[in-house]
Short mmCIF file of C-alpha atoms and ligand atoms in Angstrom, two decimals:
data_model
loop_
_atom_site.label_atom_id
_atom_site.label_comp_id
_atom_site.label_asym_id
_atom_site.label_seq_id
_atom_site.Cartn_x
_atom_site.Cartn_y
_atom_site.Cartn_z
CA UNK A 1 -91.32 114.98 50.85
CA UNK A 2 -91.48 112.04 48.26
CA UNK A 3 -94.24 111.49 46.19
CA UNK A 4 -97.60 110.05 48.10
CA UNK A 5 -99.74 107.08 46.29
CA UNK A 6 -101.27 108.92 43.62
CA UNK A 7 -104.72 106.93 44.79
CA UNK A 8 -104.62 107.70 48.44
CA UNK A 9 -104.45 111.19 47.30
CA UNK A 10 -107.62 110.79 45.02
CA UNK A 11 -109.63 109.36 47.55
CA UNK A 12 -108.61 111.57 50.36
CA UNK A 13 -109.52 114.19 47.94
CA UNK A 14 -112.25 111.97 47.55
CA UNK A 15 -113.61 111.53 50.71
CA UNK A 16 -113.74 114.95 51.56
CA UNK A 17 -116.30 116.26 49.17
CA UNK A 18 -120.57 115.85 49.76
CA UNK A 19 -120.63 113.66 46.39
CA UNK A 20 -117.96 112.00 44.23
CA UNK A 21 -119.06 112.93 41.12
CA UNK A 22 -121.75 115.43 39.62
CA UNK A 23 -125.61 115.36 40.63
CA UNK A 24 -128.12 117.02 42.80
CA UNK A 25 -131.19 115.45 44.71
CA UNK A 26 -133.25 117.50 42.14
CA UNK A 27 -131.88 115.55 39.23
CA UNK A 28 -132.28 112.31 41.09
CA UNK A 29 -135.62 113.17 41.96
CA UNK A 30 -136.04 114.39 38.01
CA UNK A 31 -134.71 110.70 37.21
CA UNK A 32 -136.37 109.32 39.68
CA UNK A 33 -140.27 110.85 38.35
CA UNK A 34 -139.74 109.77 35.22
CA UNK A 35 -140.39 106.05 35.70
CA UNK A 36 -143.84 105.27 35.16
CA UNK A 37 -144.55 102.76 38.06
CA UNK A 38 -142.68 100.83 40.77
CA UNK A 39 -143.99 98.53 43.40
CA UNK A 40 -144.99 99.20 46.93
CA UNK A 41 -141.46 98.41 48.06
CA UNK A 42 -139.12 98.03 45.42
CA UNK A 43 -135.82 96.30 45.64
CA UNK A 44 -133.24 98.51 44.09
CA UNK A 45 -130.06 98.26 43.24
CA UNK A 46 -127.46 101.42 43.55
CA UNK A 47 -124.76 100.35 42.00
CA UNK A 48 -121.53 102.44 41.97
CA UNK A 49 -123.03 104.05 45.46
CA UNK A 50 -119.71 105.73 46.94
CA UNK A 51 -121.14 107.57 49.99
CA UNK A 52 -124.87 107.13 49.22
CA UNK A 53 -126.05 110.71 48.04
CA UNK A 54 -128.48 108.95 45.61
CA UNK A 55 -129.17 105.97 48.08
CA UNK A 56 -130.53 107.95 50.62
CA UNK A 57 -132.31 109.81 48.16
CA UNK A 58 -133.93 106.48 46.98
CA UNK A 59 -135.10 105.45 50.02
CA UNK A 60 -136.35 109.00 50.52
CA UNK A 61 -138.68 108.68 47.46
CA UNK A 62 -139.24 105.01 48.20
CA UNK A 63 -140.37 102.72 50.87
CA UNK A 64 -138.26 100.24 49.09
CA UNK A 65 -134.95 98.56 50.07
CA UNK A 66 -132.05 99.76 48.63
CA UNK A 67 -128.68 97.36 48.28
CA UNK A 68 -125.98 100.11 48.10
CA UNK A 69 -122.82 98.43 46.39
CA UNK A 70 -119.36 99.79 46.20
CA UNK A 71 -115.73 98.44 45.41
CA UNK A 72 -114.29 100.90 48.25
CA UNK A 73 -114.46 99.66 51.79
CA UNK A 74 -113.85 103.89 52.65
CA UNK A 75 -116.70 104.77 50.76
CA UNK A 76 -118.92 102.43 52.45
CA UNK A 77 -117.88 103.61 55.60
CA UNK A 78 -119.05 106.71 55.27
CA UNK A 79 -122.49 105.63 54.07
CA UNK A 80 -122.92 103.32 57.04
CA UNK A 81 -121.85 106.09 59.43
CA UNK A 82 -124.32 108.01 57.97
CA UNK A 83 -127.11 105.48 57.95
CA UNK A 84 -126.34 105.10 61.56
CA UNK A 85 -126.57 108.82 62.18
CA UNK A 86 -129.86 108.91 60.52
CA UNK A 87 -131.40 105.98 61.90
CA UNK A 88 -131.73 103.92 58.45
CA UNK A 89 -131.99 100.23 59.16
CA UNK A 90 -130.46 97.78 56.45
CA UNK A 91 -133.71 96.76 56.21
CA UNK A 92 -133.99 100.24 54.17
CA UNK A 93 -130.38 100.64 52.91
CA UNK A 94 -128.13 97.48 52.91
CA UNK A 95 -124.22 98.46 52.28
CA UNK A 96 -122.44 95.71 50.37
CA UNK A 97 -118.79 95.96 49.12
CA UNK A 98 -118.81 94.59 45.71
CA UNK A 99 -117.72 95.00 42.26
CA UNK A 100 -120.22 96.48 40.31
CA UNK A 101 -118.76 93.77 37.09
CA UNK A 102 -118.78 90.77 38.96
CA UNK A 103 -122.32 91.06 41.00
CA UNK A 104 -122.86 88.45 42.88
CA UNK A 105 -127.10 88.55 43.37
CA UNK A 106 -129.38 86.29 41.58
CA UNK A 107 -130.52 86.79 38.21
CA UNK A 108 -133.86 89.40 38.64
CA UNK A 109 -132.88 90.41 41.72
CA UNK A 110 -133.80 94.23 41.28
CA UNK A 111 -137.62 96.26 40.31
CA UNK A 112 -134.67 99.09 39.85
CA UNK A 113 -130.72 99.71 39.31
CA UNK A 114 -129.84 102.77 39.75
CA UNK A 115 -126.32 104.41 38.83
CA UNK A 116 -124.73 108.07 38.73
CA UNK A 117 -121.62 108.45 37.79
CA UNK A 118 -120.18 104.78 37.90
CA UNK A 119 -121.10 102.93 35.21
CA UNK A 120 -118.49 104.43 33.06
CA UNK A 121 -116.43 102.22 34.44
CA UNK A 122 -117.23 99.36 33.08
CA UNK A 123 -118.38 101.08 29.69
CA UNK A 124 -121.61 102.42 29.04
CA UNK A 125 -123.03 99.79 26.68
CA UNK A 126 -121.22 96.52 28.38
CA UNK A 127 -122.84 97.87 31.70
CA UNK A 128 -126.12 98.11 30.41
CA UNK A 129 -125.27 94.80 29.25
CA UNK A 130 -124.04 93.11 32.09
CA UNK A 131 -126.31 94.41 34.31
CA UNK A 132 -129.68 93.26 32.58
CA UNK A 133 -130.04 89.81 33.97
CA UNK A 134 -130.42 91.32 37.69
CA UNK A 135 -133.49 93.63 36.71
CA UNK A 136 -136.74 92.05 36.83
CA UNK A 137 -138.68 91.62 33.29
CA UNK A 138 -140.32 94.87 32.77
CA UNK A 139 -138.21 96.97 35.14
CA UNK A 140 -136.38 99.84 35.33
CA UNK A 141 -132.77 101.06 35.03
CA UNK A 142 -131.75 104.78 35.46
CA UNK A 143 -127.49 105.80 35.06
CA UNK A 144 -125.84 108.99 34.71
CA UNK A 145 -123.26 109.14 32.12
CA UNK A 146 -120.71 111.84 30.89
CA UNK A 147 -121.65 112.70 27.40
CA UNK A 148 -120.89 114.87 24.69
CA UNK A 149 -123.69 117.92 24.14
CA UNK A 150 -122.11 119.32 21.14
CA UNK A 151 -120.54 117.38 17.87
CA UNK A 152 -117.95 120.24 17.93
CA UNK A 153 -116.53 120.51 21.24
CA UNK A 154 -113.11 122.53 21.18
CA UNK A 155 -109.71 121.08 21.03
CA UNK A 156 -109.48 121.34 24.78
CA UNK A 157 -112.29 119.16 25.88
CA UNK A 158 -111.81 116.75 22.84
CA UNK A 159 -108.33 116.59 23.82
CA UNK A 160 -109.54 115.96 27.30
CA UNK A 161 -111.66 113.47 27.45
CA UNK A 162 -110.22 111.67 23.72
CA UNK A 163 -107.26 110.45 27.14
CA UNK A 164 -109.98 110.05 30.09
CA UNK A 165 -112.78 108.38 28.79
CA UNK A 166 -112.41 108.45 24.58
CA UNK A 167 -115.88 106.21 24.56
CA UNK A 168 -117.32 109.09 25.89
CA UNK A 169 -120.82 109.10 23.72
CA UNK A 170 -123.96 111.65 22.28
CA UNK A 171 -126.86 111.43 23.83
CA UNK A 172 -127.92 110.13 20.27
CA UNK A 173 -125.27 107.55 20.47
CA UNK A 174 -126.10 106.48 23.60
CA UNK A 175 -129.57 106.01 22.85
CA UNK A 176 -128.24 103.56 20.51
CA UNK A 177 -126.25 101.53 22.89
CA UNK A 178 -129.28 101.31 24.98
CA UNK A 179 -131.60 99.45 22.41
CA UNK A 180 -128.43 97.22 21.61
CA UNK A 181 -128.19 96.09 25.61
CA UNK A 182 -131.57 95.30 25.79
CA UNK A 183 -133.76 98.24 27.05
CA UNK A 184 -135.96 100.89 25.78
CA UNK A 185 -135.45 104.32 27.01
CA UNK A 186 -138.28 106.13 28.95
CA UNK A 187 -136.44 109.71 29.34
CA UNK A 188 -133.05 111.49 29.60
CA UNK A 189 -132.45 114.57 31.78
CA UNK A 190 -128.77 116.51 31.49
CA UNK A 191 -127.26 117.66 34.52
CA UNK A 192 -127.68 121.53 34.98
CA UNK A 193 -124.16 123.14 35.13
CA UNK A 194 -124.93 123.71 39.17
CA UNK A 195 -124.73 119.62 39.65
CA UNK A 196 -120.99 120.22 38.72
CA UNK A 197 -120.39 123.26 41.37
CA UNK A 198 -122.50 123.22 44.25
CA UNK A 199 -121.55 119.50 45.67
CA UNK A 200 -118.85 119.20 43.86
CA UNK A 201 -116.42 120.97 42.04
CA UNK A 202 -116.77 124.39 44.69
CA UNK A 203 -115.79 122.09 47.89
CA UNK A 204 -113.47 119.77 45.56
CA UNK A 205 -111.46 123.49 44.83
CA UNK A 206 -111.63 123.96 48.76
CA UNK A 207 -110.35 120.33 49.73
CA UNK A 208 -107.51 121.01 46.83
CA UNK A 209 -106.42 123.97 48.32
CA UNK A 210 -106.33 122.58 52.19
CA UNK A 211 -104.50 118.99 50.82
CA UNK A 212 -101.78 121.37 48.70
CA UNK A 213 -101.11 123.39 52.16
CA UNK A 214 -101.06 119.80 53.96
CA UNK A 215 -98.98 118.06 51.67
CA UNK A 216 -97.08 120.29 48.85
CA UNK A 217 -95.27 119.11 46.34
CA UNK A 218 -96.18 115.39 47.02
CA UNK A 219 -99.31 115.20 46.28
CA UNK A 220 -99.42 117.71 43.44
CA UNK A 221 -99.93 115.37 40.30
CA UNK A 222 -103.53 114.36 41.50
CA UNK A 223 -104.21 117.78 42.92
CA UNK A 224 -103.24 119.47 39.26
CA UNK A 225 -105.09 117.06 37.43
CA UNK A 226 -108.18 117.42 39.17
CA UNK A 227 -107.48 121.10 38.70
CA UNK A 228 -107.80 120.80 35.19
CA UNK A 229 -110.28 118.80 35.10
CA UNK A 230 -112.33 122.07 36.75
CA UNK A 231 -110.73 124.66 34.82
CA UNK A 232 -111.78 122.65 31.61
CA UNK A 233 -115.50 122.23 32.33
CA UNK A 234 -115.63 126.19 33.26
CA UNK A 235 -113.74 127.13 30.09
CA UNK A 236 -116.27 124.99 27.87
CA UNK A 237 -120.10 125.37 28.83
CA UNK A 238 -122.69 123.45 27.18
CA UNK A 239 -120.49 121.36 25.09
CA UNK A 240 -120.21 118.17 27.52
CA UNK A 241 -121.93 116.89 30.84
CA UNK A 242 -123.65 113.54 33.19
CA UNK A 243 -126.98 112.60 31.59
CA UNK A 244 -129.43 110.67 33.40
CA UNK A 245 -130.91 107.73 30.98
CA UNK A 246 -134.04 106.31 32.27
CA UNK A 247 -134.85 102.85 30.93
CA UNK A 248 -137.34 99.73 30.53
CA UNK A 249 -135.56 96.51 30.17
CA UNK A 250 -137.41 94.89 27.63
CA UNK A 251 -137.63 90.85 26.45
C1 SAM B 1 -117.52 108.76 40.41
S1 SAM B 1 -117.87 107.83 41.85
C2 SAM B 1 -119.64 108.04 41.99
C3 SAM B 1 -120.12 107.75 43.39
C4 SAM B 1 -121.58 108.06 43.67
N1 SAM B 1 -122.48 107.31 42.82
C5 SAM B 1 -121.86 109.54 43.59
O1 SAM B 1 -122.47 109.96 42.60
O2 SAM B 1 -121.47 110.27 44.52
C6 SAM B 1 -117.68 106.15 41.31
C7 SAM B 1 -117.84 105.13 42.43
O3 SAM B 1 -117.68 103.82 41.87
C8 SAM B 1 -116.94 103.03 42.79
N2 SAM B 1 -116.32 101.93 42.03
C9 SAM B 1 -115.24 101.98 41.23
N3 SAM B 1 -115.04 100.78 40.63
C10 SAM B 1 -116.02 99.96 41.11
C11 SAM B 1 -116.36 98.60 40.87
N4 SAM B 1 -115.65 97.85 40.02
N5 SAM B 1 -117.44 98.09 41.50
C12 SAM B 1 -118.17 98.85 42.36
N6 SAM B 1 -117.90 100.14 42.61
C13 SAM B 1 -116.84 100.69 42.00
C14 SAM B 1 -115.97 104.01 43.42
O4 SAM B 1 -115.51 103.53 44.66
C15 SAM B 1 -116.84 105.25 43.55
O5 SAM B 1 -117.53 105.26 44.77
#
C-alpha cells in the first residue's frame, strides 16, 4: 500500500484518543481554583478546544457560557455529538470553527480564555499577545504550555523538542513573556506525569498498535513518530512537561 496523508493519519490517531494532548479534570479544576473571582455566568472562551475535555469541564465548574473554538471541523464534531449526548444546550457550550489567530469576536468579549495544549501554536508570548484584546479589563486567562523543568535536560529531549517546538520555554521564562503580553500571573500548576498516561499516551499506544495492524507500512511515519514522542517522555522524567499559567490581564 502507498503512503496515506501523513495528516489523516494524525488525526485518525487523533480522534481516537479521550484528549488530544496532556491534562486531567483535576488539573483543570487545579487551574480552574486558582482564579480569585468570576462572575455569576461568565463568558469564556476555550480556545484550541479539540473535543471539549476542558469545555465540559468549564461549564461543569461554571454556570457560564462557554464558546468552544477549533480550526478542525472533526474535532468539533465530536464535541457537538457529545454535547448532544449530554444534553448541553449552546446556550452552555457554543461550538465555533475558527482559527484561534484570526478570532473573529469583539474586542472584550471574554471574563475568561481558557487554553490547554493549543496555544503553542501560535507561540506562547504572541498568543498571550494576540489574545488580550478579547478578555475583559481585569479578567482572567489560564493556558497550558509544554515547558522545560530542568536547565539540563539530556541530549535526547533537547534534541527533541530543539526540531518540534525549539521556543519551548522555563517556567521562569515564561513568566517573563507573560508580563511582556500584558498580564500578571496569579499561579502555575505542572502537569503530574499521570496527565501524560492515563488519557493520553496509554490509549494513544493502544490506537497505534490497532492503526499499524489496519494499515502497515503506510501509515508508519506518523505512527513511529508519535512513538517516539512516548518513548522520549518515559525515558526522561521530570525534566520537561504542560504547565498551566493562570493570569490577570492587566491595563
Ligand atoms: C494539542 S490539541 C489540544 C486539544 C484540546 N485542548 C485538548 O487538550 O484535548 C490542539 C488543538 O488545536 C486545534 N488547532 C490547531 N490549529 C488551530 C488554529 N489555528 N485555530 C484553532 N484551533 C486550532 C487542533 O485542531 C486541536 O484540536
Amino acid at each position: 500500500m502507498s503512503d496515506l496523508d501523513p495528516f489523516k493519519v494524525f488525526l485518525e490517531l487523533q480522534l481516537g484518543l479521550p484528549r488530544n494532548g496532556p491534562g486531567s479534570r483535576a488539573s483543570t479544576e487545579a487551574a480552574f481554583a486558582m482564579l480569585p473571582a468570576l462572575p455569576e455566568k461568565p463568558e469564556i472562551a476555550d480556545l484550541g478546544c479539540g473535543q471539549g475535555a476542558s469545555a465540559f469541564e468549564l461549564i461543569r465548574l461554571t454556570d457560564g457560557r462557554v464558546t468552544a473554538v477549533d480550526l478542525f471541523e472533526p474535532f468539533l464534531d465530536r464535541l457537538k455529538a457529545r454535547a448532544e449526548k449530554e444534553g448541553v444546550s449552546e446556550a452552555r457550550l457554543l461550538p465555533v470553527r475558527g482559527d484561534m489567530e484570526a478570532l473573529s469576536f469583539d474586542n472584550e468579549s471574554f471574563d475568561l480564555i481558557w487554553s490547554e495544549g493549543a496555544i503553542y501554536l501560535l507561540g506562547f508570548e504572541h498568543g498571550l499577545k494576540s489574545w488580550r484584546r478579547f478578555v475583559k479589563p481585569g479578567g482572567f486567562v489560564a493556558v497550558s504550555e509544554c515547558t522545560w523543568l530542568t536547565a539540563t535536560p539530556s541530549q535526547a529531549a533537547r534534541d527533541f523538542w530543539d526540531a518540534a517546538y525549539p521556543a519551548m520555554g522555563t517556567i521562569a521564562s515564561n513568566c517573563e513573556a507573560i508580563a511582556r503580553a500584558g498580564y500578571e500571573l496569579i499561579g502555575t500548576h505542572v502537569l503530574p506525569p499521570e496527565d501524560w498516561w492515563a488519557e493520553y499516551y496509554t490509549p494513544m499506544r493502544q490506537r497505534i498498535a490497532e492503526m499499524r495492524e489496519t494499515y502497515g507500512e503506510a501509515a508508519e511515519e506518523v505512527l513511529a513518530n508519535e512513538e517516539a514522542e512516548i518513548a522520549l517522555f518515559e525515558s526522561n522524567p521530570g525534566q520537561y512537561s504542560y504547565v498551566f499559567y493562570v493570569m490577570r490581564r492587566t491595563d
